[in-house]
Coordinates of C-alpha atoms and ligand atoms in Angstrom, one line a residue:
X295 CA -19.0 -31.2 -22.8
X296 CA -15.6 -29.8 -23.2
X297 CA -13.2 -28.9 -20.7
X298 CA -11.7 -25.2 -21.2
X299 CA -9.0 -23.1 -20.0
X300 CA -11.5 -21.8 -17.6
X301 CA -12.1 -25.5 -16.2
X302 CA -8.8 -26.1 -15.9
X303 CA -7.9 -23.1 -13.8
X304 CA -10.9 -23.4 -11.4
X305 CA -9.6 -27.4 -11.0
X306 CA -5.7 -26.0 -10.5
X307 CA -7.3 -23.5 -7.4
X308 CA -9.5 -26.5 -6.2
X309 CA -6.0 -28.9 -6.1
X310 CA -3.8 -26.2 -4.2
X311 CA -7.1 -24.9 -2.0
X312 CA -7.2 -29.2 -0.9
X313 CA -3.6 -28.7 0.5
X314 CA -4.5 -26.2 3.0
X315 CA -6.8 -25.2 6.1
X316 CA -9.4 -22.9 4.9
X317 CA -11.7 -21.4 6.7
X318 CA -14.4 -18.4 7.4
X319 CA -13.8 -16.9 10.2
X320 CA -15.4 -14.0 9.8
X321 CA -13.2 -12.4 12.2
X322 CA -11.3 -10.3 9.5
X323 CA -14.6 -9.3 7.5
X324 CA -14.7 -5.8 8.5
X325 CA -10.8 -5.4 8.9
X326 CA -9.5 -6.0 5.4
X327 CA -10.9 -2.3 4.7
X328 CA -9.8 1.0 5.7
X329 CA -13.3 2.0 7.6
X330 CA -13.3 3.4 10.8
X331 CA -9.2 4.8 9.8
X332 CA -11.0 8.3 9.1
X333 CA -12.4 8.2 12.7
X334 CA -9.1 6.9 14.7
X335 CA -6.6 9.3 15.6
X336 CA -3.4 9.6 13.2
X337 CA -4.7 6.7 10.9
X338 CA -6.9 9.8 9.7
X339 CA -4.3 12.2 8.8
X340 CA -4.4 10.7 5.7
X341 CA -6.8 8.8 3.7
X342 CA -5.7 5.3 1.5
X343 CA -8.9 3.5 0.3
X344 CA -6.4 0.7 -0.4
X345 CA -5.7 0.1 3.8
X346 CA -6.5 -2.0 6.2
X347 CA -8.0 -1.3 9.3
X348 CA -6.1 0.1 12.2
X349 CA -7.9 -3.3 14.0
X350 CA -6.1 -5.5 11.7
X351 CA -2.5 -5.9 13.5
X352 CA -4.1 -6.9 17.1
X353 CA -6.3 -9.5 15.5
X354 CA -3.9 -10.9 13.5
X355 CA -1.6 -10.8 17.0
X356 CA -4.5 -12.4 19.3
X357 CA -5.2 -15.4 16.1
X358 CA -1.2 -16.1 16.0
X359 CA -1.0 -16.3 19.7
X360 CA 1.8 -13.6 19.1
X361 CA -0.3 -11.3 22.0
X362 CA 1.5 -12.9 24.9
X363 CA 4.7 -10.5 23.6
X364 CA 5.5 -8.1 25.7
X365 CA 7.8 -6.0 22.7
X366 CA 6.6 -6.5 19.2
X367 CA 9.3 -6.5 16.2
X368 CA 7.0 -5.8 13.1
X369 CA 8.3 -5.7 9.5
X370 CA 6.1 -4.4 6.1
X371 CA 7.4 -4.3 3.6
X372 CA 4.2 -2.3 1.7
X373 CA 3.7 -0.1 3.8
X374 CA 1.0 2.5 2.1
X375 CA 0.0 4.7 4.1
X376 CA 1.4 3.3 7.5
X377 CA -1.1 1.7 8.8
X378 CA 0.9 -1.5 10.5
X379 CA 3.3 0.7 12.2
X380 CA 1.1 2.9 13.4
X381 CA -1.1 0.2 14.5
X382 CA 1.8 -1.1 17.0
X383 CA 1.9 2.2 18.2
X384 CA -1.7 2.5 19.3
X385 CA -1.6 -1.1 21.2
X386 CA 1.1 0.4 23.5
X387 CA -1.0 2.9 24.3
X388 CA -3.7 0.7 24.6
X389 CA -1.4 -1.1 27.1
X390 CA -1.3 -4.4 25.3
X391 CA 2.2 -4.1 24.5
X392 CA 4.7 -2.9 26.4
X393 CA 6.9 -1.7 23.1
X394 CA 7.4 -1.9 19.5
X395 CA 10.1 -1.6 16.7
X396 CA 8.8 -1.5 13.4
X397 CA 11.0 -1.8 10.4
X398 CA 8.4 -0.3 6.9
X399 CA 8.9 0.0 3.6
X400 CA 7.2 1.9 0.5
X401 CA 8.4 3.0 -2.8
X402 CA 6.3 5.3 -3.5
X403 CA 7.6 8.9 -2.8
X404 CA 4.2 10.4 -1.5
X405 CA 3.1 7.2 0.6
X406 CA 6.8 7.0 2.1
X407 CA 6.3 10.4 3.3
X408 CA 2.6 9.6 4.8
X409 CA 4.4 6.6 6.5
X410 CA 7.2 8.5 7.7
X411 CA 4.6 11.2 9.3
X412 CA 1.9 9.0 10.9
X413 CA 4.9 7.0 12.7
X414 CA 6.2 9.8 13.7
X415 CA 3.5 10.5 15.4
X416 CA 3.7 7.9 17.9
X417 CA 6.9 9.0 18.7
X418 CA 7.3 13.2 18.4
X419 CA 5.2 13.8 21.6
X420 CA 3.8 17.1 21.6
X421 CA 5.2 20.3 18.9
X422 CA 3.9 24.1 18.2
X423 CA 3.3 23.2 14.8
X424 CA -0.1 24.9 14.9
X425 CA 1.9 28.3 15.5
X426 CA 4.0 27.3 12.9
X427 CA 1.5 26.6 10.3
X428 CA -0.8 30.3 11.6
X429 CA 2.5 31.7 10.3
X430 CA 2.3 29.7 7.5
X431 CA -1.3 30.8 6.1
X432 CA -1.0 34.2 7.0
X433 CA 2.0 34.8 4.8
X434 CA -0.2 32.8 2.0
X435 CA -2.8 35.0 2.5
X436 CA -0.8 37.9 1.7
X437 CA 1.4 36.0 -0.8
X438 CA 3.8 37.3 0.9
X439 CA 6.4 34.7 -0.3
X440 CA 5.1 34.7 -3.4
X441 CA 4.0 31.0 -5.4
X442 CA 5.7 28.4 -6.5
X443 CA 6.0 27.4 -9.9
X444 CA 3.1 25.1 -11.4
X445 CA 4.1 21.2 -11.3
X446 CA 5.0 20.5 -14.7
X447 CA 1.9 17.8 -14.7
X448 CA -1.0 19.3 -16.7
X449 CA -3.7 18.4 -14.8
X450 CA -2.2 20.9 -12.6
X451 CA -2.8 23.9 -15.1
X452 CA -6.9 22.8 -16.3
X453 CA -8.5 25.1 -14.5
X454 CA -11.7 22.2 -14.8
X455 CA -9.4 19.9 -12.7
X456 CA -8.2 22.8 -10.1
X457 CA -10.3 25.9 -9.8
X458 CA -7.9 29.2 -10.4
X459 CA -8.2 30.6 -6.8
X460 CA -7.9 26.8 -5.1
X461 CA -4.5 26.6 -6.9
X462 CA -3.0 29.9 -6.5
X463 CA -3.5 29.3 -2.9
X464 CA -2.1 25.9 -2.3
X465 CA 1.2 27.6 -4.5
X466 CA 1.1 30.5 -2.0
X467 CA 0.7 28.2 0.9
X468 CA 3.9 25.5 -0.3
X469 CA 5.9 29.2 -0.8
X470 CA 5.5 30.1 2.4
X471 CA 6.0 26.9 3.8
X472 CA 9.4 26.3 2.1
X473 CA 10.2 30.0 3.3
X474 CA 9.5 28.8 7.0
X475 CA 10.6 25.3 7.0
X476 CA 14.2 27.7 5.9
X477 CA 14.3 28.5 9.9
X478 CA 13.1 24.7 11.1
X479 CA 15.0 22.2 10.8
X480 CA 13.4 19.9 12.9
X481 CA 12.0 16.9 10.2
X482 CA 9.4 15.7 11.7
X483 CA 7.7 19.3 11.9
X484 CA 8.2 19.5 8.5
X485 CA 7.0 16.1 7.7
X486 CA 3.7 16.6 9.3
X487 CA 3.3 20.3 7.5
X488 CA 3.9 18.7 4.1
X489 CA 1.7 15.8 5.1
X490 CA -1.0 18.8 6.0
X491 CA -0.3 20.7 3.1
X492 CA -0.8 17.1 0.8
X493 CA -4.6 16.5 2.2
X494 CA -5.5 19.9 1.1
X495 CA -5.0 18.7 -2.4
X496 CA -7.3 16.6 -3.7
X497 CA -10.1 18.1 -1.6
X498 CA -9.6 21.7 -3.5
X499 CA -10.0 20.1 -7.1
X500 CA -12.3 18.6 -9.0
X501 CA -10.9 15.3 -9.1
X502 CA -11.8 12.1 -7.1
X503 CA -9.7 9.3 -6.4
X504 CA -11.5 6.7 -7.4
X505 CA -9.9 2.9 -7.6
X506 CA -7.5 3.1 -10.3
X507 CA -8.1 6.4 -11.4
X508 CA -9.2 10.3 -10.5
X509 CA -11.9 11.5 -11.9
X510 CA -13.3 15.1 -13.2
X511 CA -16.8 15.4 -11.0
X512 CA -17.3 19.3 -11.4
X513 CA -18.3 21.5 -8.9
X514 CA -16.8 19.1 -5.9
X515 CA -13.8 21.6 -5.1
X516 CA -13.7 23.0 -1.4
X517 CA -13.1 25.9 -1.5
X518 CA -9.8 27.5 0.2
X519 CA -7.3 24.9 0.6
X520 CA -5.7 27.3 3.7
X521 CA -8.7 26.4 6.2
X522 CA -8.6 22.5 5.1
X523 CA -4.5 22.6 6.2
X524 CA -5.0 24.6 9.3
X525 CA -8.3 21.9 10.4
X526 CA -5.4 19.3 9.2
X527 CA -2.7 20.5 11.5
X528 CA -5.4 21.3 14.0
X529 CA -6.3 17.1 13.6
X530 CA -2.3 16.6 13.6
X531 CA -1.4 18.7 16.9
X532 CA -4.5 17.2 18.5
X533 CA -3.4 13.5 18.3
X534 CA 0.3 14.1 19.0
X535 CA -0.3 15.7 22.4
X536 CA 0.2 12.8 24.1
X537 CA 3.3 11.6 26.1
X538 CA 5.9 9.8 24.3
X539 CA 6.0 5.8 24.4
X540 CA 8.8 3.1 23.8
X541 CA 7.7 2.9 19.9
X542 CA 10.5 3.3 17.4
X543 CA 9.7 3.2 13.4
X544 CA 11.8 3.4 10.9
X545 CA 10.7 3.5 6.8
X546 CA 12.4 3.2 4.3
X547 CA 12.0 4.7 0.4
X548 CA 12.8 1.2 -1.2
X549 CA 11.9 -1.5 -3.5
X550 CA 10.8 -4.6 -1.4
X551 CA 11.9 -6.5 -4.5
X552 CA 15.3 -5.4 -4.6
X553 CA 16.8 -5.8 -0.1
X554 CA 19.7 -7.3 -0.5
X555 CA 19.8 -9.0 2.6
X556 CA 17.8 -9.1 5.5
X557 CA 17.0 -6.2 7.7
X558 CA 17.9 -6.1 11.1
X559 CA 17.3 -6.5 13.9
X560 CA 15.0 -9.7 13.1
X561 CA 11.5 -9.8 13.7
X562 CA 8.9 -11.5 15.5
X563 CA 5.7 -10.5 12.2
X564 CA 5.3 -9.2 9.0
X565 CA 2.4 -8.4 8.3
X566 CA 1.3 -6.8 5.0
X567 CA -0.7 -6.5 2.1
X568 CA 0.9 -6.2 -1.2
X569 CA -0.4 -4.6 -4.3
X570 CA -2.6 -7.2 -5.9
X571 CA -2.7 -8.1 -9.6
X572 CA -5.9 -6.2 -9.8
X573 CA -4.6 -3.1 -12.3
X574 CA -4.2 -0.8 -9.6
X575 CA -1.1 1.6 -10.3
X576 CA -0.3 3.4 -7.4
X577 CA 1.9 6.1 -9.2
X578 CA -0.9 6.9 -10.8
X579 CA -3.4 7.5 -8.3
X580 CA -1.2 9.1 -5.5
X581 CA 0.1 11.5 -8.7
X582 CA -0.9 15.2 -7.8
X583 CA 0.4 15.1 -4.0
X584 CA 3.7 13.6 -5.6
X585 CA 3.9 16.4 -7.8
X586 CA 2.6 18.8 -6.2
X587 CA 5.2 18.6 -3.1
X588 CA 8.1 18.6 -5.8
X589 CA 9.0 14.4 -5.0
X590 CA 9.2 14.0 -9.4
X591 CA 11.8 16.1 -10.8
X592 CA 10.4 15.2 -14.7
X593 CA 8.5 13.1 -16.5
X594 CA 11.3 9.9 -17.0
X595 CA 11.5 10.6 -13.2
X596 CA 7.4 9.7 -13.2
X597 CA 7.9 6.8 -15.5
X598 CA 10.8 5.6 -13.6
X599 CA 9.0 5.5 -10.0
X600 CA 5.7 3.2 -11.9
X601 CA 8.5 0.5 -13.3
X602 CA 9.8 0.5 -9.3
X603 CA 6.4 -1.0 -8.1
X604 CA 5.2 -4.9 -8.1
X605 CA 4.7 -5.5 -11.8
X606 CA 0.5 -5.5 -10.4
X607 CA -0.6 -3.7 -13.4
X608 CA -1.3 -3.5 -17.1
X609 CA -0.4 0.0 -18.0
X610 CA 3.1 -0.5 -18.7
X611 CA 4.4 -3.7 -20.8
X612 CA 7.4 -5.3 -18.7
X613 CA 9.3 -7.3 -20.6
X614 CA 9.9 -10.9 -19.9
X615 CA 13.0 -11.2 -17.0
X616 CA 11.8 -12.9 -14.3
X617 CA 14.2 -14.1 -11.4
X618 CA 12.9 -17.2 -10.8
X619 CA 13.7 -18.9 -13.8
X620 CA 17.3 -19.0 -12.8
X621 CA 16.5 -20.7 -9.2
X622 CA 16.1 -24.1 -8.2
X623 CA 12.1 -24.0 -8.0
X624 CA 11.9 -22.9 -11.9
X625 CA 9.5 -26.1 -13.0
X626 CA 7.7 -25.9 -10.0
X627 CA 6.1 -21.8 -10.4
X628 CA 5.7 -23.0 -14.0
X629 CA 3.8 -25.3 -13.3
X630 CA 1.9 -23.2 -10.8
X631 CA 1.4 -20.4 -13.4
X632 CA 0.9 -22.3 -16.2
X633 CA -3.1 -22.6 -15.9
X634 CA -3.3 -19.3 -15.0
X635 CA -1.7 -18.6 -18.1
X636 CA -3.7 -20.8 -20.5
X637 CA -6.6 -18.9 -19.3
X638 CA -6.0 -15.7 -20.6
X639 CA -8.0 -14.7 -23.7
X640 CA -6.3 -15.2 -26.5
X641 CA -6.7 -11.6 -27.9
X642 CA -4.4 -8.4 -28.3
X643 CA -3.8 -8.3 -24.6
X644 CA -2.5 -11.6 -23.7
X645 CA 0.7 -10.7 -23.3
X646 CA 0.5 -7.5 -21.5
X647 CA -1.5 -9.6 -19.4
X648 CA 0.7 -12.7 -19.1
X649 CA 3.5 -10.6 -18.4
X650 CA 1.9 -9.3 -15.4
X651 CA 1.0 -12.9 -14.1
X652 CA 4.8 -13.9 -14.1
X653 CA 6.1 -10.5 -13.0
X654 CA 3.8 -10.5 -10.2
X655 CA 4.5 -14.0 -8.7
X656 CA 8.6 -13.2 -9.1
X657 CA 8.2 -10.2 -7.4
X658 CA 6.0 -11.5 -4.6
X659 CA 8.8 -14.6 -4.8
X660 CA 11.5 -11.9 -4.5
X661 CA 9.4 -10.2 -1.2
X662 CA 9.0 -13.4 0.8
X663 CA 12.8 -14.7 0.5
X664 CA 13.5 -11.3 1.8
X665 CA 10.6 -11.4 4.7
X666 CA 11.9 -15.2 5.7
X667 CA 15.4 -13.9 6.0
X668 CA 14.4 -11.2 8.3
X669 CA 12.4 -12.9 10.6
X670 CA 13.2 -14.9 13.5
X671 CA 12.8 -19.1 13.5
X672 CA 8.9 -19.3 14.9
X673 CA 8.4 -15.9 13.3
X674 CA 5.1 -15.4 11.5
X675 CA 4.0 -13.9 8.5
X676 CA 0.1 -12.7 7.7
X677 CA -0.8 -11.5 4.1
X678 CA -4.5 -9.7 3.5
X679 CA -4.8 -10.1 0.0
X680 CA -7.3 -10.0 -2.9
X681 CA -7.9 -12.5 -5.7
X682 CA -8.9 -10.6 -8.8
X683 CA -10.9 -10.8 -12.4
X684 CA -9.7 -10.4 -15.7
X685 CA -11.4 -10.5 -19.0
X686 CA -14.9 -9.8 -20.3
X687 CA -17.7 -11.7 -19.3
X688 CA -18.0 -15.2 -20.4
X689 CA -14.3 -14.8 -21.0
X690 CA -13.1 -14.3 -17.3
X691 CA -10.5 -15.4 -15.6
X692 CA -9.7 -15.3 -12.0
X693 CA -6.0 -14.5 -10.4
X694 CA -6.2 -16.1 -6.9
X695 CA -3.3 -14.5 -5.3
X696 CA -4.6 -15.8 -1.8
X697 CA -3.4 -19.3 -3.0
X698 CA -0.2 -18.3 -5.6
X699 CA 1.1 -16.6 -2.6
X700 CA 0.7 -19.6 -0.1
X701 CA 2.2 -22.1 -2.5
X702 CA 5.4 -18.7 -3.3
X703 CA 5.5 -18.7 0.5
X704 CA 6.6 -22.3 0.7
X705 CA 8.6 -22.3 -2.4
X706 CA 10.7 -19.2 0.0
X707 CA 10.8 -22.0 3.1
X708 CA 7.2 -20.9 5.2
X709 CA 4.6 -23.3 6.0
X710 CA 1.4 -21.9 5.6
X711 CA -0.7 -22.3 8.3
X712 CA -4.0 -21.3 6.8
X713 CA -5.9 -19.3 5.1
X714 CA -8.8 -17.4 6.3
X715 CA -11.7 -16.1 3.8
X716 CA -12.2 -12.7 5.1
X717 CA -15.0 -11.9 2.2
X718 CA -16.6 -12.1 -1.1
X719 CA -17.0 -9.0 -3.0
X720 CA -20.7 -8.2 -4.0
X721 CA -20.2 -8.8 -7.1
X722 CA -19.2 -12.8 -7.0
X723 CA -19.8 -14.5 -10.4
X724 CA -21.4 -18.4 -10.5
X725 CA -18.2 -18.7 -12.8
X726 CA -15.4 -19.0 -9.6
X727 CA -15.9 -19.6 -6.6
X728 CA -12.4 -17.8 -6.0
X729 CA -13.2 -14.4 -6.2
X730 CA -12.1 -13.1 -2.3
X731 CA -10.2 -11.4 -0.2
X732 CA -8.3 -13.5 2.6
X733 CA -5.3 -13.4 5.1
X734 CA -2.6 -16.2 4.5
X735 CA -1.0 -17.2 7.8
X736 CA 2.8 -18.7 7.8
X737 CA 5.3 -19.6 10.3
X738 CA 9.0 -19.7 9.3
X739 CA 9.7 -22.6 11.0
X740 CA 13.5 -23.5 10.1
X741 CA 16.6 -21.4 9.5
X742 CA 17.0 -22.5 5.5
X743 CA 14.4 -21.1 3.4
Ligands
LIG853 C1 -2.2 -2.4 -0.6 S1 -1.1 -1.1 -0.4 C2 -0.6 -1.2 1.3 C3 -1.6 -0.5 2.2 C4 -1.2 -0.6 3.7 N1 -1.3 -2.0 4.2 C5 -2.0 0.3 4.5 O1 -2.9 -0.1 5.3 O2 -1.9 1.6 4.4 C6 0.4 -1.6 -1.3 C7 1.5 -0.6 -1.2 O3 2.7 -1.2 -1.8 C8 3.4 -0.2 -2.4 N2 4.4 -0.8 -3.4 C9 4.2 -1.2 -4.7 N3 5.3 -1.7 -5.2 C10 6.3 -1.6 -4.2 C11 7.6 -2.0 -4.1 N4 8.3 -2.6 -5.2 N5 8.3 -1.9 -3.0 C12 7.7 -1.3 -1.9 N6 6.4 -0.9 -1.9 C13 5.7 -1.1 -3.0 C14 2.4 0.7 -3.1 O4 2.9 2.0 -3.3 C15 1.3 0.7 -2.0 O5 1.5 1.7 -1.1

């Protein structure tokens, strides 16, 4: 019998898997999803399929035996849809921590702006943004401030994608909010508003986010996107009515790749989950509220937010820079990657798809010298990521990014404490036993990476 590619690869995850602890715990099976988010106050202001679960951060606290901590310094650097931050927020008011800082960051324009407003939330206290916003839909009703123009992204003027009426109103309802946010200046009432108006969007068309893509299913619209922002703000005002707690938040529109030094003050956690080699392209999906609130000025602008994100995905080519080769640790990621490599089908894709095996473990390189910097000696780190497949059937290939980002963790001075299988997707193939989703634990245990 002869040994393939394929071999090799599942012999190069065996090798590295030997080095570790792994286990099953099964006590992150249910939190490496966003259910129960749609049912928790502020988590459900806005909905990321992509999230974890607003449980995540005080398990991952209680396992690292970080829950005796009184004040909680948190750092993500992906931080989606907010759901770390706000996470921190809810265990002071839960009483289990006394207070939190949280330092976040996202590069996507939409997603910053969900961050931004869900933190916010944990910090604003209560607002008359439900007056505001009455305001707001009856001068839509009327049109009384007219519409804004049509984003320049056609999907916006296919009246199959957004039903006539549905779109005239969301244009009457971002006129009139401009026209009132004029007299406001307070930001977070404004970030909350937009973050109202945005989950009125993809409810009044016929699109539906769907993993990597949205997709035409006809006759889904909701009507009136002015009721689904008033029940939004209604959701919004409800869950900030609370008194104010020692929770500060601060997120940042910036590319984790690209911090030139550490961020401060440092930190006790991060804790995170980065985009996984697994073709989703963010720009893409979280398109229409981007354009729609006016956060792409053109098309280059578009193109140039997808080259900002972890080289995760095919639909762009690259190009080959990649940092690393000019470090110290250049023959040891080859050698890392190189099986991965091999493994790819030798067809008219290999290099598209090569290109995104190097980009994403320089970028993910890049991400954990920066996280090691910013956290404290005895600081921990805990990843939730997903191992993905590639290729046809009978020509597959798996990316385990659970165990290329323990063995990129050491190269950027952690030790990896272990790594716990959180599940197998239905799905699992006989041909890899390394199809998962897990958390990788690591303690930065010296100063010197
Ligand atoms: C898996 S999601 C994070 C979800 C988050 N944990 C939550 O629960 O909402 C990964 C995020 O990384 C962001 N991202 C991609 N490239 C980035 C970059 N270069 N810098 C910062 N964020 C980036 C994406 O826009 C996406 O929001």
């Amino acid at each position: 019998m002869t040994t393939t590619a394929h071999d090799l690869l599942e012999k190069h995850y065996y090798q590295i898997e030997s080095r570790y602890s792994i286990l099953s715990s099964g006590k992150y099976t249910t939190l490496v999803t966003a259910n129960g988010n749609s049912a928790t106050p502020i988590h459900r202001w806005f909905r990321m399929k992509e999230a974890y679960s607003s449980e995540m951060l005080g398990q991952v606290l209680n396992d690292t035996g970080l829950d005796g901590l009184r004040t909680l310094r948190l750092v993500d650097p992906f931080s989606g849809s907010g759901t770390t931050g706000v996470s921190a927020g809810d265990l002071i008011r839960r009483g289990d921590l006394d207070e939190s800082r949280v330092t976040a960051m996202e590069v996507n324009p939409f997603l910053h702006l969900v961050s931004r407003a869900k933190m916010s939330g944990h910090m604003v206290g209560p607002l008359r943004i439900q007056t505001v916003a009455g305001h707001i839909a009856r001068r839509a009703l009327t049109e009384q401030d007219g519409l804004t123009e049509i984003p320049s992204l056609t999907t916006f003027a296919n009246p199959d994608y957004f039903p006539t009426e549905n779109l005239r109103n969301l244009l009457a309802l971002k006129a009139s909010l401009t026209t009132i946010l004029r007299e406001t200046s307070d930001a977070a009432t404004s970030d909350l508003l937009h973050l109202a108006l945005a989950s009125a969007i993809e409810p009044s068309s016929n699109l539906r986010r769907d993993g990597r893509a949205l997709r035409l299913t006809a006759g889904k619209a909701r009507t009136n996107p002015i009721n689904i922002f008033l029940d939004a703000v209604e959701t919004i005002a409800h869950d900030i009515d609370k008194p104010r707690i020692p929770f500060t938040a601060s997120v940042s529109l910036q590319d984790s790749r690209r911090l030139p030094q550490p961020v401060q003050p440092s930190h006790d956690l991060a804790l995170f989950s980065p985009p996984y080699p697994n073709n989703i392209d963010y720009t893409e999906v979280y398109k229409l509220e981007a354009w729609f609130l006016g956060l792409y000025s053109s098309s280059e602008d578009f193109s140039l937010q997808r080259r900002q994100t972890v080289r995760s995905h095919s639909s762009l080519r690259w190009g080959e820079q990649y940092g690393f080769r000019d470090g110290k640790n250049v023959k040891l990621i080859e050698a890392l990657l190189a099986p991965v490599l091999d493994a790819i089908p030798d067809d008219r894709y290999r290099r598209g798809r090569q290109e995104v095996v190097l980009g994403y473990a320089d970028d993910m390189l890049a991400t954990l010298r920066f996280l090691h910097a910013s956290l404290d000696v005895g600081g921990r780190m805990a990843i939730a990521v997903g191992n993905s497949m590639h290729g046809k059937a009978g020509n597959d290939y798996v990316i385990a990014s659970d165990l290329l980002l323990a063995q990129l963790a050491e190269v950027a001075g952690f030790h990896v404490d272990k790594i716990d299988i959180a599940r197998y997707p239905k799905r699992r193939t006989a041909r890899s036993a390394y199809l998962r989703e897990s958390l990788v634990f690591a303690t930065k245990e010296r100063q010197d990476a």
